[in-house]
mmCIF file with all atom_site columns, C-alpha atoms in Angstrom:
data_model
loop_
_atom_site.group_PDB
_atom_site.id
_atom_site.type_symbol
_atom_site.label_atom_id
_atom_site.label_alt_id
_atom_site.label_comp_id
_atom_site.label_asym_id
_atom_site.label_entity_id
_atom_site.label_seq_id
_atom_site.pdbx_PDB_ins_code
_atom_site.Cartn_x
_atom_site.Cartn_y
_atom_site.Cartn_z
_atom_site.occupancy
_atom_site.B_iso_or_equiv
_atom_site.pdbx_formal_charge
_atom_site.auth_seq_id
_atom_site.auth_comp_id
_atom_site.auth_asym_id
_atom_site.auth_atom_id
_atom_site.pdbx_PDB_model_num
ATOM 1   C CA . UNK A 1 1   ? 0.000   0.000   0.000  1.00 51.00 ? 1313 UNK A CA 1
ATOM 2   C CA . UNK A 1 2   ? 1.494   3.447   -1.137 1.00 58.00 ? 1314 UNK A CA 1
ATOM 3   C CA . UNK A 1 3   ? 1.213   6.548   0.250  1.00 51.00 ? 1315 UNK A CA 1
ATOM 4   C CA . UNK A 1 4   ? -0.840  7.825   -2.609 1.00 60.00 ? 1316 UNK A CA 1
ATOM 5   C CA . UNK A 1 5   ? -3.117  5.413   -2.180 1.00 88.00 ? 1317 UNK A CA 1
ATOM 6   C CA . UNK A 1 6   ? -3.762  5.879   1.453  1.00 92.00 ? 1318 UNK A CA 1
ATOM 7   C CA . UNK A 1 7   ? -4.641  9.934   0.171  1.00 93.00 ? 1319 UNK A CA 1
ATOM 8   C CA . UNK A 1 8   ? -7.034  8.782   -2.230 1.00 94.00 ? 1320 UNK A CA 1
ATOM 9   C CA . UNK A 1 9   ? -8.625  6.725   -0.210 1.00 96.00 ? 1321 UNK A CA 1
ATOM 10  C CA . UNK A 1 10  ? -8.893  9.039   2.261  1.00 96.00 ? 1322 UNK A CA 1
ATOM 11  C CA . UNK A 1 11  ? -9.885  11.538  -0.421 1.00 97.00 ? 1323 UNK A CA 1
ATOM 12  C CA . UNK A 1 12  ? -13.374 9.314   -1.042 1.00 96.00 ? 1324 UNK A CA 1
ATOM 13  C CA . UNK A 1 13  ? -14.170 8.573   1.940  1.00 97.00 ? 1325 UNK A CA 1
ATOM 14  C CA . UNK A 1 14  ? -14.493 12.232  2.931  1.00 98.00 ? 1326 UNK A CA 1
ATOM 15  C CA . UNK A 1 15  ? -16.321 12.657  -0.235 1.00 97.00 ? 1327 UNK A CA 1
ATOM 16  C CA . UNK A 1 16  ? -18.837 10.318  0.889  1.00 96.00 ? 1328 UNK A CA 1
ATOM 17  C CA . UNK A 1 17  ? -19.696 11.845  4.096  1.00 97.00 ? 1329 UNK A CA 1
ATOM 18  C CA . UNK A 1 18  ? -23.724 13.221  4.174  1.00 94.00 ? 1330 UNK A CA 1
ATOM 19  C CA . UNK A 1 19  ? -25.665 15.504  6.381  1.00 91.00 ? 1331 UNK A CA 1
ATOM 20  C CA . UNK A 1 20  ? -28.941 13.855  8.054  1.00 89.00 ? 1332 UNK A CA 1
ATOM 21  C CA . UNK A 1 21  ? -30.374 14.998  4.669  1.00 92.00 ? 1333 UNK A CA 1
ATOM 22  C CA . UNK A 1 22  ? -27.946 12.399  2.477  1.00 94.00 ? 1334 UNK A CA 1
ATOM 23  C CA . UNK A 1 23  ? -26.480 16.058  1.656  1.00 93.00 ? 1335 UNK A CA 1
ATOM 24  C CA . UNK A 1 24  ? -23.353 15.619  0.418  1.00 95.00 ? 1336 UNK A CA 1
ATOM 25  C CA . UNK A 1 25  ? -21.173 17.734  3.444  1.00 96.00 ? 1337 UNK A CA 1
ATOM 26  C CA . UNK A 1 26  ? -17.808 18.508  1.547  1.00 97.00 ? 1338 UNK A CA 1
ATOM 27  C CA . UNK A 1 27  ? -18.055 20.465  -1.615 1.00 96.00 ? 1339 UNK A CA 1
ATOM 28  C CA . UNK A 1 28  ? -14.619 19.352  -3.235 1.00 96.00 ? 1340 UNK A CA 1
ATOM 29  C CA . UNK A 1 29  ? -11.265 17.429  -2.055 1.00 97.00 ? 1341 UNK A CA 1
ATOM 30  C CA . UNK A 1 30  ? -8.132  17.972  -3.122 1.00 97.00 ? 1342 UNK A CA 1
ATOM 31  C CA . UNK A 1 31  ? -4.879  15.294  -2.760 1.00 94.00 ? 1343 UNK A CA 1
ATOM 32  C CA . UNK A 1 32  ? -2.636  18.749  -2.724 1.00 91.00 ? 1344 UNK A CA 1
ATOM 33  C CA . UNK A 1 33  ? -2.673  22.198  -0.877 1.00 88.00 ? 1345 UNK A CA 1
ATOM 34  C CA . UNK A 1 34  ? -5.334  24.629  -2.930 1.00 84.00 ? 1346 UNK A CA 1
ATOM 35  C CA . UNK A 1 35  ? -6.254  27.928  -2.740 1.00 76.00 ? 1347 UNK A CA 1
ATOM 36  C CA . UNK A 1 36  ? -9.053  27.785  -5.245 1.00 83.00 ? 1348 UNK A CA 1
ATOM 37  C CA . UNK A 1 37  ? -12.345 25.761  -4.660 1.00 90.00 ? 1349 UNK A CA 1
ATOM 38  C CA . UNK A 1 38  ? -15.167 25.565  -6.585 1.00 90.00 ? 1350 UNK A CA 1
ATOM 39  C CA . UNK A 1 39  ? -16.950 25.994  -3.201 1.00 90.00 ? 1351 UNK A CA 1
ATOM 40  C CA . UNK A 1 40  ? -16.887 25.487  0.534  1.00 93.00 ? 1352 UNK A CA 1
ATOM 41  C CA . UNK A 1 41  ? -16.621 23.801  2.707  1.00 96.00 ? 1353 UNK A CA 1
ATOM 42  C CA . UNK A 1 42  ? -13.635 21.806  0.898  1.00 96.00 ? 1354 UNK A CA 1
ATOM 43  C CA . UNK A 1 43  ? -10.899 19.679  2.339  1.00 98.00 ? 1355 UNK A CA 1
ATOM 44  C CA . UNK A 1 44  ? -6.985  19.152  1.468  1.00 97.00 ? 1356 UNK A CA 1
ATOM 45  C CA . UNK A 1 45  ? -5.210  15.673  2.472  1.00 96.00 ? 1357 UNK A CA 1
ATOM 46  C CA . UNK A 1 46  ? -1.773  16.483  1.961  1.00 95.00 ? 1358 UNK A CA 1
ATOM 47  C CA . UNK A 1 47  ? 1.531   14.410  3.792  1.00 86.00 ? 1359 UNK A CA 1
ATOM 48  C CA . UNK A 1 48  ? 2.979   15.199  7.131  1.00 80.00 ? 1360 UNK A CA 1
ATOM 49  C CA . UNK A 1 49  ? 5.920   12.641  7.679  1.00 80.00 ? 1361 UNK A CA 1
ATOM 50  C CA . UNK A 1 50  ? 6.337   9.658   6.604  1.00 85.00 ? 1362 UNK A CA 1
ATOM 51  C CA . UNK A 1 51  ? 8.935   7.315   8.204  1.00 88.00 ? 1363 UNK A CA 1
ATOM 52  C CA . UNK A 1 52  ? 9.494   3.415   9.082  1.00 86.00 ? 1364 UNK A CA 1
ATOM 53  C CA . UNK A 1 53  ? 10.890  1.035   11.351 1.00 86.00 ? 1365 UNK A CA 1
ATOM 54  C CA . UNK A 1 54  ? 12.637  -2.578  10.686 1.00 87.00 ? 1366 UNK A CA 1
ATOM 55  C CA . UNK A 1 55  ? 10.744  -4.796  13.242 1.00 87.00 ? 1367 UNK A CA 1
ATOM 56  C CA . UNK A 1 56  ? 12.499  -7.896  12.381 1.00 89.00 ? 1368 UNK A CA 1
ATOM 57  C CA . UNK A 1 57  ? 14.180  -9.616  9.615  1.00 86.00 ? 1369 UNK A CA 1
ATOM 58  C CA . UNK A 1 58  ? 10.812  -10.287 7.278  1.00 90.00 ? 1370 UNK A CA 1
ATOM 59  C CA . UNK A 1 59  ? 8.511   -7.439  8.815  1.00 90.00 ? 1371 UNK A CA 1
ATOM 60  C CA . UNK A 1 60  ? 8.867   -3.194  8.315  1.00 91.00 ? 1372 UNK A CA 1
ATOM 61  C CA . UNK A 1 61  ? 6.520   -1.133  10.196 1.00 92.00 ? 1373 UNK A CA 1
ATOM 62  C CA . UNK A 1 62  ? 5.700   2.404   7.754  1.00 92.00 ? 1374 UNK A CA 1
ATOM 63  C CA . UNK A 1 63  ? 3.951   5.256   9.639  1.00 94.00 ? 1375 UNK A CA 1
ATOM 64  C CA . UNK A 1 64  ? 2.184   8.274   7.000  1.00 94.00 ? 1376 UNK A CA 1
ATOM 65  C CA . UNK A 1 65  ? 0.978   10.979  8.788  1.00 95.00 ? 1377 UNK A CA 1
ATOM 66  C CA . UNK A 1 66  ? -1.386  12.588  6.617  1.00 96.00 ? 1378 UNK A CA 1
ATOM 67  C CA . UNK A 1 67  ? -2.698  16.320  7.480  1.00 96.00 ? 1379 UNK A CA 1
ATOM 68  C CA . UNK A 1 68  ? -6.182  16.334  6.250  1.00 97.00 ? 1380 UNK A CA 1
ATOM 69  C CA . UNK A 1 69  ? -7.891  20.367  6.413  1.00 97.00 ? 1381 UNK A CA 1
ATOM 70  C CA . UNK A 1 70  ? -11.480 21.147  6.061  1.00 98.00 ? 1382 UNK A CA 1
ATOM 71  C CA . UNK A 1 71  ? -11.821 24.886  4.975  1.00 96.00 ? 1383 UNK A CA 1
ATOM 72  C CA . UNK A 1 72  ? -15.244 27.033  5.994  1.00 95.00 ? 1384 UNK A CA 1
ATOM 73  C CA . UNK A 1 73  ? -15.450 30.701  4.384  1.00 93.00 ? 1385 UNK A CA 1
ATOM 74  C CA . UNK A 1 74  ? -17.148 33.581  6.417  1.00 93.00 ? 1386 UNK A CA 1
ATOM 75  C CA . UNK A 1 75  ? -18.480 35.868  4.495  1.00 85.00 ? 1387 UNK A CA 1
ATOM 76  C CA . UNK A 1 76  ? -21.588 38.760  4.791  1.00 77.00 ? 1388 UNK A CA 1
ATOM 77  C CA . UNK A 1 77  ? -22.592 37.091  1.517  1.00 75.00 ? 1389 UNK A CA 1
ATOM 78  C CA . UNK A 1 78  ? -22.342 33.138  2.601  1.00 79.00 ? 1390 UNK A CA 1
ATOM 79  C CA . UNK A 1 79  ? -22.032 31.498  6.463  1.00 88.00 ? 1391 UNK A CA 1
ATOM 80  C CA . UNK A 1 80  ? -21.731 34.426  9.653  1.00 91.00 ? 1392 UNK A CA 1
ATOM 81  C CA . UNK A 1 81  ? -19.051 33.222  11.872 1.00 90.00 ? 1393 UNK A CA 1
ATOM 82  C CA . UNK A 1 82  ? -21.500 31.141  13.958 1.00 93.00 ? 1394 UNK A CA 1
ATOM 83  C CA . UNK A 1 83  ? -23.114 29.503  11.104 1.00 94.00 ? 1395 UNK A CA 1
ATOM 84  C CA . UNK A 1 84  ? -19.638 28.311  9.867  1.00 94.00 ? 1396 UNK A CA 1
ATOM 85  C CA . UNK A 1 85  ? -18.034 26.980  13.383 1.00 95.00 ? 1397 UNK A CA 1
ATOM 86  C CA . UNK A 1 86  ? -21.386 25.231  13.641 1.00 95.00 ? 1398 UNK A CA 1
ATOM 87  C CA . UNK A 1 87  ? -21.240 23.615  10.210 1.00 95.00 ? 1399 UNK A CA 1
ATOM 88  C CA . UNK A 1 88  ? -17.062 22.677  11.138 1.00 96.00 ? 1400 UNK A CA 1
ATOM 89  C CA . UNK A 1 89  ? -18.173 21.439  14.468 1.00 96.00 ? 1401 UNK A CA 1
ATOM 90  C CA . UNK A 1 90  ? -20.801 19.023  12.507 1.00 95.00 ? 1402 UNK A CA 1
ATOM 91  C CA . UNK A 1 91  ? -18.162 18.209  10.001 1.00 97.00 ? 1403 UNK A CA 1
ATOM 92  C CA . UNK A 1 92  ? -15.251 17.208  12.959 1.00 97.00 ? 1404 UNK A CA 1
ATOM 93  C CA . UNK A 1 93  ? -17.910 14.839  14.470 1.00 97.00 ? 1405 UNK A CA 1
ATOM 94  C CA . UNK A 1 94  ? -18.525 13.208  11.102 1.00 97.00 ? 1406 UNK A CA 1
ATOM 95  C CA . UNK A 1 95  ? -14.915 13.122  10.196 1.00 98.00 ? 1407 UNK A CA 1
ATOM 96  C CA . UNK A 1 96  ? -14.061 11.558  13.868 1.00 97.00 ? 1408 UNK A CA 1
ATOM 97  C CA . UNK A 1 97  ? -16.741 8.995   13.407 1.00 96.00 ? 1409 UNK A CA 1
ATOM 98  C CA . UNK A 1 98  ? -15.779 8.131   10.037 1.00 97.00 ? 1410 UNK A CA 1
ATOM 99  C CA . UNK A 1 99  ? -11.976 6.896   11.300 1.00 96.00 ? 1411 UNK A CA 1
ATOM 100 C CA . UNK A 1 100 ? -13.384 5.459   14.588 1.00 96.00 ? 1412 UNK A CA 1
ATOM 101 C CA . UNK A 1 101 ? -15.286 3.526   12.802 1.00 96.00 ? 1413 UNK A CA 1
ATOM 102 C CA . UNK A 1 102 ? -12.911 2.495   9.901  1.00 96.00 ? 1414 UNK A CA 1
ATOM 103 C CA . UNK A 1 103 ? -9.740  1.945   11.882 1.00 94.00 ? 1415 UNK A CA 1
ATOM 104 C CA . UNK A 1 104 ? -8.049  0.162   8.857  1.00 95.00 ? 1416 UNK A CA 1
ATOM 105 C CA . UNK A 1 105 ? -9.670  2.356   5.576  1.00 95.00 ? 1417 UNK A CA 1
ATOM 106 C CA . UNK A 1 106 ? -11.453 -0.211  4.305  1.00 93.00 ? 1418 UNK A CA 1
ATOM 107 C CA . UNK A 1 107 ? -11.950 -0.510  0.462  1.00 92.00 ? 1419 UNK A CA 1
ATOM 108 C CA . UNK A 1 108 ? -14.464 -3.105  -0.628 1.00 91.00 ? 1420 UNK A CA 1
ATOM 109 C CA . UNK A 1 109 ? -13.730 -5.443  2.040  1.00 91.00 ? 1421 UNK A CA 1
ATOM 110 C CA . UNK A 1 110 ? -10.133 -4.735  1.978  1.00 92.00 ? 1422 UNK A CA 1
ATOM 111 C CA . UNK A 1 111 ? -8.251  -3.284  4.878  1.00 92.00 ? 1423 UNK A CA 1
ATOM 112 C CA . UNK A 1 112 ? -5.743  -0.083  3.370  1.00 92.00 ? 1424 UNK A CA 1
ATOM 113 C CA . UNK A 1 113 ? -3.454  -0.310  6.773  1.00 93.00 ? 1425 UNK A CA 1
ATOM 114 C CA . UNK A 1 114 ? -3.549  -1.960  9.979  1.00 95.00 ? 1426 UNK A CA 1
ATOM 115 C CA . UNK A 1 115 ? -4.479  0.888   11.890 1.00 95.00 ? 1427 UNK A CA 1
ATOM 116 C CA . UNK A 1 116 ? -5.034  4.627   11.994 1.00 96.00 ? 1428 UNK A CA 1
ATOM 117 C CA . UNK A 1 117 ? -5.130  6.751   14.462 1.00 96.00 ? 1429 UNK A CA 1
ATOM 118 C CA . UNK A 1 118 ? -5.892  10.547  14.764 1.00 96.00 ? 1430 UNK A CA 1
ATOM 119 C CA . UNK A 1 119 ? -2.881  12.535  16.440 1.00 94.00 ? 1431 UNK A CA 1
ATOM 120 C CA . UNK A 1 120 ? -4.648  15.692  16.834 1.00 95.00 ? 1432 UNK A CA 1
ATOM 121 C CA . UNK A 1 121 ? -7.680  17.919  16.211 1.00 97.00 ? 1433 UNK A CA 1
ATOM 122 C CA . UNK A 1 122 ? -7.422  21.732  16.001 1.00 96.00 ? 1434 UNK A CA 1
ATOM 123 C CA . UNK A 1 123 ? -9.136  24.479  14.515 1.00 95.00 ? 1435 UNK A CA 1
ATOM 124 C CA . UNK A 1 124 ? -7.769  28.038  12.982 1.00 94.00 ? 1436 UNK A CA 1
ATOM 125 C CA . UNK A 1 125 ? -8.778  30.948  10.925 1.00 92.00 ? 1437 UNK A CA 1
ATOM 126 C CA . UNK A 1 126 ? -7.083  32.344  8.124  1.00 87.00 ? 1438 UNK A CA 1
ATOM 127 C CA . UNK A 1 127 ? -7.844  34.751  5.099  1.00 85.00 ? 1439 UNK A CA 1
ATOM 128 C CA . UNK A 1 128 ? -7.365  34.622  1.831  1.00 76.00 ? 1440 UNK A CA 1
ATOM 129 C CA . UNK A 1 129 ? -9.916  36.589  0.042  1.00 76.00 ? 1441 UNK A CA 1
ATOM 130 C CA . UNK A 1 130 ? -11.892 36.609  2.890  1.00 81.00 ? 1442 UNK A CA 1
ATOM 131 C CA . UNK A 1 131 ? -11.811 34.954  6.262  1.00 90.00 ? 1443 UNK A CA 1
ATOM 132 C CA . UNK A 1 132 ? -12.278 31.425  7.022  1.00 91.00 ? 1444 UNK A CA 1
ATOM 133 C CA . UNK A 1 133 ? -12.210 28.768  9.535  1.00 95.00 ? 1445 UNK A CA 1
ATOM 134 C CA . UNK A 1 134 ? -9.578  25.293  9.063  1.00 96.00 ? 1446 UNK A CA 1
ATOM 135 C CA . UNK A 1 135 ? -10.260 21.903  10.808 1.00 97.00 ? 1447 UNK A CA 1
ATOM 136 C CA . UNK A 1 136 ? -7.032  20.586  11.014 1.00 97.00 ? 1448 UNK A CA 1
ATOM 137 C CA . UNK A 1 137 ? -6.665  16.912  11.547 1.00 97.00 ? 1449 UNK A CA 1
ATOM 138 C CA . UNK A 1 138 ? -3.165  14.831  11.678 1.00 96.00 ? 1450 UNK A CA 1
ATOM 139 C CA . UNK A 1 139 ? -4.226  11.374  11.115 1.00 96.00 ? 1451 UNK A CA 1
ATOM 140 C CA . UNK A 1 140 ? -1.135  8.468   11.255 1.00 96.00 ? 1452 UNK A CA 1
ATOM 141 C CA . UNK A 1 141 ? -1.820  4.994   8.905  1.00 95.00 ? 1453 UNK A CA 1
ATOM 142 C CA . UNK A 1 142 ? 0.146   2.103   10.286 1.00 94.00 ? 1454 UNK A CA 1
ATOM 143 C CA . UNK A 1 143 ? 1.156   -0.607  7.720  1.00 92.00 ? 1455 UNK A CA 1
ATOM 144 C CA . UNK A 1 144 ? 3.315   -3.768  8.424  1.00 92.00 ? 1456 UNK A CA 1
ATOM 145 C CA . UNK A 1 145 ? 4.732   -4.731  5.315  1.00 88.00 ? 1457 UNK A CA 1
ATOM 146 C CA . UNK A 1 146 ? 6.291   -8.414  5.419  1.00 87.00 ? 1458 UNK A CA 1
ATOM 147 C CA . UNK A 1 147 ? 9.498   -8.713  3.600  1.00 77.00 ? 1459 UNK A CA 1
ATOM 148 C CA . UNK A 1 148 ? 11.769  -11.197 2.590  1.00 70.00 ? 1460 UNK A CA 1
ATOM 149 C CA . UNK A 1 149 ? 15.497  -10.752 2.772  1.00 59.00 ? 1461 UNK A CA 1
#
């Protein structure tokens, strides 16, 4: 399992999350850092670190920390500041409860790594155009990999 593959699949799963009203709740994803959506809220799931560890002579241990961001505009024209921390707040429950509950990113059946975990949870607010608020998440996938020498 490669790197890019963890991203993707973390890509569509956070395309699949829905509101109460099968709503889908992210507009667009991106696999890179971007500045331009076609509309908000949108996400980036971009690598951290990655890194691994020899565990013995037929087994490696690879750690990807992947920072995923979920970006909310204020604006007098869209979501007041309230609106928007309400509609993050919604979106870091759903985004909680979607690795909780798929602790190996399963694809049809298929676990993607033996376990992830999320390191931390934060939000900030930036500008660009106009202000906005980030939900930052730093998520770690744990693969063993089973060599032989």
């Amino acid at each position: 399992m490669a790197y890019t593959d963890l991203k993707t699949i973390i890509k569509e799963k956070l395309e699949a999350l829905k509101d109460d009203n099968e709503n889908t709740l992210i507009k667009e994803v991106f696999i890179f850092d971007s500045n331009k959506p076609s509309g908000y809220p949108y996400a980036t799931v971009v690598q951290s670190i990655s890194e691994g560890e020899i565990i013995d002579n037929t087994r490696v241990e690879r750690i990807y920390e992947i920072s995923v961001k979920v970006f909310q505009e204020i604006s007098e024209g869209g979501k007041s500041n309230e609106e928007a921390m309400e509609l993050i707040t919604i979106l870091e429950d759903k985004i909680i409860d979607m690795f909780d509950n798929d602790r190996q990113l399963t694809v049809k059946g298929v676990p993607s790594c033996d376990r992830v975990d999320i390191v931390s949870v934060r939000k900030d607010y930036g500008t660009n155009e106009s202000p906005y608020i980030i939900l930052n998440f730093e998520v770690r996938c744990r693969k063993i990999i089973n060599k032989t020498c």
